[in-house]
């Protein structure tokens, strides 16, 4: 039994880590949304598009891996959210399809829509994608409208465990103020990370200076939305779980209590926030190009801490606003002990995969993007 509990917590940790990596890699979307803001002519826009275009597969792969890990380790969440709140997930998927098509065809000769149309598709992905992902994650703290009835699995006519109680099927999340605040925080964070990445990846003084001027604006907007969401999270009621009976109930200051009762998670959050701020300060104060590595690491740690706070310490990570006892926890929504154990052995290969990603990333970024490269054909130019 103790092993099973450990595996549940272990896999929620991996899910949280993947979530942190996904938010970091959304700098690609942030860069797309800044295409016409930072790029004032065709050559500058081409440098920006190529800077993000050589990394978009990492973001898409991480998103798919995030969903696949959820499906394997917490299948009841997958069937409830992906099966019930399907409109929000379909829109997110559509945004990423537009992105893939845009990078593939925008510079192809004879494309019917024209390059400008595909660039607009990239901007749509850059805006809508992060906002919807942030709003969807916001439901981990603010709840969603669904009902879970496991007994219905025996109903031959309709063996559906989870049903959605709202005709919008997930889109309502974007209209909840606190979810939208997190969505906007993720959006502006993606733009901050994109600017830091451009400063590091593009060897052009004009673009770098424009990035430095834009960075404080995006950083302030991110901090306003994130701090508003976070302060409210600390003072709001949370969805607690009785570890003996499994009953879900409302607890005052639940998420604040989680950080207090799990001080290591609180320290991780604090370190993450400090690193994010340090990364933002580096190009502004010290004219450094390394800010993306500090802020990027800080983002992973901050998101990791927030998601661990949402699922650990007897907390319902996917609360139901329709029926409180239908809320999902890491214990009532996870796979069988055998499945989790087999998957744990597979997860031991993750460090090797990360090492390969690091190698591939370093190889791609070995040479900085320049105007001269955009005029040549030595590498793939979008």
Coordinates of C-alpha atoms in Angstrom, one line a residue:
X1 CA 0.0 0.0 0.0
X2 CA 2.8 2.4 0.9
X3 CA 4.5 1.6 -2.5
X4 CA 1.3 2.4 -4.3
X5 CA 1.0 5.8 -2.5
X6 CA 4.6 6.5 -3.4
X7 CA 4.0 5.7 -7.1
X8 CA 1.0 8.0 -7.1
X9 CA 3.1 10.9 -5.8
X10 CA 6.0 10.0 -8.0
X11 CA 3.9 10.2 -11.1
X12 CA 2.2 13.4 -10.1
X13 CA 5.8 14.8 -9.7
X14 CA 6.6 13.7 -13.3
X15 CA 3.4 15.3 -14.6
X16 CA 4.2 18.5 -12.7
X17 CA 7.8 18.5 -14.1
X18 CA 6.5 18.0 -17.7
X19 CA 4.0 20.9 -17.0
X20 CA 7.0 23.1 -16.0
X21 CA 8.9 22.2 -19.1
X22 CA 5.9 22.9 -21.3
X23 CA 5.4 26.4 -19.9
X24 CA 9.1 27.1 -20.5
X25 CA 8.8 25.9 -24.1
X26 CA 5.9 28.2 -24.7
X27 CA 8.5 30.9 -25.4
X28 CA 8.0 29.7 -29.0
X29 CA 4.4 30.9 -28.8
X30 CA 5.4 34.1 -27.1
X31 CA 7.9 34.8 -29.9
X32 CA 5.3 34.3 -32.5
X33 CA 2.9 36.8 -30.9
X34 CA 5.7 39.4 -31.0
X35 CA 6.5 38.8 -34.7
X36 CA 5.3 42.2 -35.9
X37 CA 6.1 44.0 -32.6
X38 CA 9.8 43.2 -32.7
X39 CA 10.3 42.7 -36.4
X40 CA 9.9 46.0 -38.3
X41 CA 11.0 44.7 -41.7
X42 CA 10.9 41.4 -43.6
X43 CA 14.5 40.5 -42.7
X44 CA 14.0 41.0 -39.0
X45 CA 10.7 39.1 -39.1
X46 CA 12.6 36.2 -40.8
X47 CA 15.2 36.1 -38.1
X48 CA 12.4 36.0 -35.4
X49 CA 10.5 33.3 -37.2
X50 CA 13.6 31.2 -37.7
X51 CA 14.6 31.6 -34.1
X52 CA 11.3 30.1 -32.9
X53 CA 10.8 27.9 -35.9
X54 CA 13.8 25.7 -35.0
X55 CA 12.2 24.9 -31.6
X56 CA 8.5 24.6 -32.2
X57 CA 8.7 20.8 -32.4
X58 CA 10.1 20.7 -28.8
X59 CA 6.9 22.5 -27.5
X60 CA 4.5 20.3 -29.5
X61 CA 6.3 17.1 -28.4
X62 CA 6.2 18.1 -24.8
X63 CA 2.5 18.9 -25.0
X64 CA 1.8 15.5 -26.5
X65 CA 4.0 13.8 -23.8
X66 CA 2.2 15.7 -21.1
X67 CA -1.2 14.4 -22.3
X68 CA 0.2 10.9 -22.8
X69 CA 1.7 10.8 -19.3
X70 CA -1.7 11.9 -17.9
X71 CA -3.5 9.2 -19.9
X72 CA -1.2 6.5 -18.6
X73 CA -0.9 7.5 -15.0
X74 CA -4.2 9.2 -14.2
X75 CA -6.6 7.9 -16.8
X76 CA -9.8 9.2 -15.0
X77 CA -8.5 12.7 -15.4
X78 CA -7.8 12.1 -19.1
X79 CA -11.3 10.7 -19.7
X80 CA -13.0 13.4 -17.6
X81 CA -11.2 16.5 -18.9
X82 CA -10.1 15.5 -22.4
X83 CA -13.4 13.6 -22.9
X84 CA -15.7 16.2 -21.3
X85 CA -13.9 19.6 -21.7
X86 CA -13.1 18.7 -25.3
X87 CA -13.8 22.1 -26.9
X88 CA -10.9 23.8 -25.0
X89 CA -8.5 21.0 -25.8
X90 CA -9.6 20.9 -29.5
X91 CA -9.0 24.6 -29.8
X92 CA -5.5 24.2 -28.3
X93 CA -4.8 21.3 -30.7
X94 CA -6.1 23.4 -33.6
X95 CA -3.8 26.2 -32.6
X96 CA -0.8 23.9 -32.7
X97 CA -1.9 22.4 -36.1
X98 CA -2.0 26.0 -37.5
X99 CA 1.5 26.5 -36.2
X100 CA 2.8 23.3 -37.8
X101 CA 1.2 24.2 -41.1
X102 CA 2.5 27.7 -41.0
X103 CA 6.1 26.8 -40.5
X104 CA 5.9 24.2 -43.2
X105 CA 4.2 26.2 -45.9
X106 CA 4.8 30.0 -45.3
X107 CA 8.0 30.1 -47.4
X108 CA 6.9 27.5 -50.0
X109 CA 6.7 28.9 -53.5
X110 CA 3.2 29.0 -54.9
X111 CA 1.4 28.6 -51.6
X112 CA -2.2 29.7 -52.1
X113 CA -2.7 31.8 -48.9
X114 CA 0.5 33.8 -49.0
X115 CA 3.3 34.3 -46.4
X116 CA 1.4 37.0 -44.5
X117 CA -1.6 34.7 -43.8
X118 CA 0.7 32.0 -42.4
X119 CA 2.4 34.6 -40.2
X120 CA -1.0 35.6 -38.8
X121 CA -1.7 31.9 -38.1
X122 CA 1.5 31.9 -36.0
X123 CA 0.3 35.0 -34.1
X124 CA -3.0 33.3 -33.4
X125 CA -1.2 30.3 -32.0
X126 CA 1.0 32.6 -30.0
X127 CA -1.9 34.3 -28.3
X128 CA -4.7 31.7 -28.1
X129 CA -2.5 28.7 -27.2
X130 CA -0.9 30.1 -24.0
X131 CA -4.1 31.7 -22.8
X132 CA -6.2 28.5 -23.2
X133 CA -3.5 26.3 -21.7
X134 CA -3.2 28.6 -18.7
X135 CA -7.0 28.7 -18.3
X136 CA -7.2 24.9 -18.5
X137 CA -4.5 24.6 -15.8
X138 CA -6.4 27.1 -13.7
X139 CA -9.2 24.6 -13.3
X140 CA -6.8 22.5 -11.2
X141 CA -7.2 25.2 -8.5
X142 CA -10.6 26.6 -9.3
X143 CA -12.6 23.5 -10.4
X144 CA -14.7 22.5 -13.4
X145 CA -18.2 21.4 -13.9
X146 CA -18.4 17.6 -14.2
X147 CA -19.8 14.5 -12.4
X148 CA -18.0 11.2 -12.0
X149 CA -20.1 8.0 -11.4
X150 CA -17.9 4.9 -11.6
X151 CA -21.0 2.7 -11.1
X152 CA -22.2 3.8 -14.5
X153 CA -19.4 1.8 -16.1
X154 CA -21.7 -1.3 -15.8
X155 CA -24.4 0.4 -17.8
X156 CA -24.4 -1.4 -21.1
X157 CA -26.4 1.3 -22.8
X158 CA -24.1 4.1 -21.8
X159 CA -20.9 3.0 -20.0
X160 CA -19.6 6.5 -19.4
X161 CA -18.0 7.3 -16.0
X162 CA -17.7 11.0 -16.4
X163 CA -20.3 13.5 -17.7
X164 CA -19.8 17.2 -18.3
X165 CA -22.4 19.5 -16.7
X166 CA -21.9 22.5 -18.9
X167 CA -22.9 22.7 -22.6
X168 CA -19.7 24.7 -23.3
X169 CA -17.6 21.6 -22.6
X170 CA -14.5 23.3 -21.2
X171 CA -14.7 26.7 -22.9
X172 CA -16.4 28.1 -19.8
X173 CA -12.9 27.9 -18.1
X174 CA -11.8 30.8 -20.2
X175 CA -14.6 32.9 -18.8
X176 CA -13.8 32.4 -15.2
X177 CA -11.8 35.4 -14.0
X178 CA -9.2 33.5 -12.0
X179 CA -8.6 31.0 -14.8
X180 CA -8.3 33.9 -17.2
X181 CA -5.8 35.6 -15.0
X182 CA -3.6 32.6 -15.0
X183 CA -4.0 32.3 -18.8
X184 CA -2.9 35.9 -19.3
X185 CA 0.0 35.4 -16.9
X186 CA 1.1 32.4 -19.0
X187 CA 0.7 34.5 -22.1
X188 CA 2.8 37.4 -20.9
X189 CA 5.4 35.0 -19.4
X190 CA 5.7 33.3 -22.8
X191 CA 6.5 36.7 -24.3
X192 CA 9.1 37.5 -21.6
X193 CA 10.8 34.2 -22.2
X194 CA 10.7 34.7 -26.0
X195 CA 12.4 38.1 -25.6
X196 CA 15.1 36.6 -23.4
X197 CA 15.6 33.8 -25.9
X198 CA 15.8 36.3 -28.9
X199 CA 18.5 38.3 -27.0
X200 CA 20.4 35.0 -26.6
X201 CA 19.8 33.5 -30.0
X202 CA 19.8 36.4 -32.5
X203 CA 23.0 38.2 -33.3
X204 CA 21.6 41.5 -34.3
X205 CA 22.1 44.7 -32.3
X206 CA 18.9 46.4 -33.6
X207 CA 16.7 43.4 -32.6
X208 CA 18.4 43.0 -29.3
X209 CA 18.0 46.6 -28.4
X210 CA 14.3 46.5 -29.3
X211 CA 13.9 43.4 -27.2
X212 CA 15.5 45.1 -24.2
X213 CA 13.1 48.0 -24.5
X214 CA 10.1 45.7 -24.8
X215 CA 11.1 43.4 -21.9
X216 CA 10.0 45.6 -19.0
X217 CA 6.5 46.1 -20.4
X218 CA 5.9 42.4 -20.8
X219 CA 7.5 41.6 -17.4
X220 CA 5.3 44.1 -15.6
X221 CA 2.2 42.7 -17.2
X222 CA 3.2 39.2 -16.3
X223 CA 3.9 40.1 -12.7
X224 CA 0.6 41.9 -12.4
X225 CA -1.5 39.0 -13.6
X226 CA 0.6 36.3 -11.9
X227 CA 0.8 38.0 -8.5
X228 CA -3.0 38.7 -8.6
X229 CA -3.7 35.0 -9.2
X230 CA -1.1 33.8 -6.7
X231 CA -2.2 36.1 -3.8
X232 CA -5.8 35.1 -4.3
X233 CA -4.8 31.4 -4.4
X234 CA -3.1 31.8 -1.0
X235 CA -6.1 33.3 0.7
X236 CA -8.8 31.3 -1.1
X237 CA -10.6 28.2 0.1
X238 CA -9.1 25.0 -1.3
X239 CA -10.3 21.5 -2.0
X240 CA -9.0 19.2 0.7
X241 CA -9.3 15.4 1.0
X242 CA -9.7 13.3 4.1
X243 CA -6.9 10.7 3.8
X244 CA -9.0 8.1 5.7
X245 CA -12.4 8.4 4.1
X246 CA -11.5 10.1 0.8
X247 CA -14.2 12.7 1.4
X248 CA -13.5 16.0 -0.3
X249 CA -14.3 19.2 1.7
X250 CA -13.4 22.9 1.6
X251 CA -10.5 24.1 3.7
X252 CA -9.7 27.7 4.4
X253 CA -6.2 28.8 3.1
X254 CA -5.7 25.2 1.8
X255 CA -3.0 26.1 -0.7
X256 CA -1.2 28.4 1.7
X257 CA -1.3 25.6 4.2
X258 CA 0.2 23.2 1.6
X259 CA 3.2 25.4 1.2
X260 CA 3.6 25.7 5.0
X261 CA 3.2 21.9 5.6
X262 CA 5.5 21.1 2.6
X263 CA 8.2 23.6 3.2
X264 CA 10.5 22.1 0.5
X265 CA 7.8 22.9 -2.1
X266 CA 7.7 26.5 -0.7
X267 CA 11.5 26.8 -1.0
X268 CA 11.3 25.5 -4.6
X269 CA 8.7 28.1 -5.4
X270 CA 10.8 30.9 -3.9
X271 CA 13.9 29.8 -5.7
X272 CA 11.9 29.6 -9.0
X273 CA 10.5 33.1 -8.6
X274 CA 13.9 34.6 -7.7
X275 CA 15.5 33.0 -10.8
X276 CA 12.7 34.3 -13.0
X277 CA 13.3 37.9 -11.8
X278 CA 17.1 37.5 -12.0
X279 CA 16.8 36.3 -15.6
X280 CA 14.7 39.4 -16.4
X281 CA 17.1 41.7 -14.7
X282 CA 20.2 40.3 -16.5
X283 CA 19.8 41.9 -19.9
X284 CA 18.4 45.1 -18.4
X285 CA 21.0 45.7 -15.8
X286 CA 24.1 43.8 -16.9
X287 CA 23.4 43.6 -20.7
X288 CA 23.8 39.8 -20.4
X289 CA 22.5 37.4 -23.1
X290 CA 22.1 34.5 -20.5
X291 CA 18.8 35.7 -18.9
X292 CA 16.8 32.9 -20.6
X293 CA 18.7 30.2 -18.7
X294 CA 18.0 31.8 -15.3
X295 CA 14.3 32.6 -16.1
X296 CA 13.8 29.3 -17.9
X297 CA 15.0 27.3 -14.9
X298 CA 12.9 29.5 -12.6
X299 CA 9.8 28.9 -14.6
X300 CA 10.2 25.1 -14.5
X301 CA 10.7 25.2 -10.7
X302 CA 7.8 27.6 -10.1
X303 CA 5.3 25.6 -12.2
X304 CA 6.6 22.4 -10.6
X305 CA 5.9 23.8 -7.1
X306 CA 2.4 25.1 -8.0
X307 CA 1.3 21.8 -9.5
X308 CA 2.7 19.8 -6.6
X309 CA 0.8 22.1 -4.3
X310 CA -2.4 21.3 -6.4
X311 CA -2.0 17.5 -6.1
X312 CA 0.0 16.6 -3.0
X313 CA -0.8 16.9 0.7
X314 CA -4.3 15.4 0.4
X315 CA -5.5 17.9 -2.2
X316 CA -8.0 17.4 -5.0
X317 CA -6.1 18.4 -8.1
X318 CA -9.2 18.5 -10.3
X319 CA -12.2 19.7 -8.2
X320 CA -15.7 19.3 -9.3
X321 CA -18.0 22.4 -8.9
X322 CA -21.1 20.3 -9.7
X323 CA -20.5 17.5 -7.2
X324 CA -17.7 18.0 -4.7
X325 CA -17.3 14.2 -4.1
X326 CA -16.7 13.8 -7.8
X327 CA -13.4 15.7 -7.5
X328 CA -10.3 13.9 -8.7
X329 CA -7.3 13.2 -6.5
X330 CA -4.1 11.4 -7.2
X331 CA -5.5 8.4 -5.3
X332 CA -9.0 8.0 -6.9
X333 CA -8.0 8.7 -10.5
X334 CA -4.7 6.9 -10.9
X335 CA -3.8 3.7 -12.8
X336 CA -3.4 0.3 -11.2
X337 CA -0.3 -0.5 -9.1
X338 CA 1.0 -2.8 -11.8
X339 CA 0.6 -0.1 -14.5
X340 CA 2.3 2.6 -12.4
X341 CA 5.1 0.2 -11.5
X342 CA 5.8 -0.8 -15.1
X343 CA 5.7 2.9 -16.2
X344 CA 8.1 3.8 -13.4
X345 CA 10.7 1.5 -14.9
X346 CA 10.2 3.1 -18.3
X347 CA 10.6 6.6 -16.7
X348 CA 14.2 5.7 -15.8
X349 CA 15.0 6.4 -19.4
X350 CA 13.9 10.0 -19.1
X351 CA 17.4 11.4 -18.2
X352 CA 18.7 9.9 -21.4
X353 CA 16.0 11.5 -23.4
X354 CA 16.6 14.8 -21.7
X355 CA 20.3 14.5 -22.5
X356 CA 19.5 13.9 -26.2
X357 CA 17.2 17.0 -26.2
X358 CA 20.0 19.1 -24.6
X359 CA 22.4 17.8 -27.3
X360 CA 20.0 18.6 -30.1
X361 CA 19.2 22.0 -28.7
X362 CA 22.9 22.9 -28.3
X363 CA 23.6 21.7 -31.9
X364 CA 20.8 23.9 -33.2
X365 CA 21.9 27.0 -31.2
X366 CA 25.6 26.5 -31.9
X367 CA 25.6 29.4 -34.3
X368 CA 23.5 32.5 -33.6
X369 CA 21.0 33.7 -36.2
X370 CA 22.2 36.6 -38.3
X371 CA 20.8 38.7 -41.2
X372 CA 23.5 37.2 -43.5
X373 CA 22.2 33.7 -42.8
X374 CA 18.7 34.7 -43.7
X375 CA 19.9 35.8 -47.1
X376 CA 21.7 32.5 -47.7
X377 CA 20.5 28.9 -48.0
X378 CA 23.0 27.1 -45.8
X379 CA 20.3 26.1 -43.3
X380 CA 16.6 25.8 -43.4
X381 CA 15.0 29.3 -43.6
X382 CA 11.3 29.8 -42.9

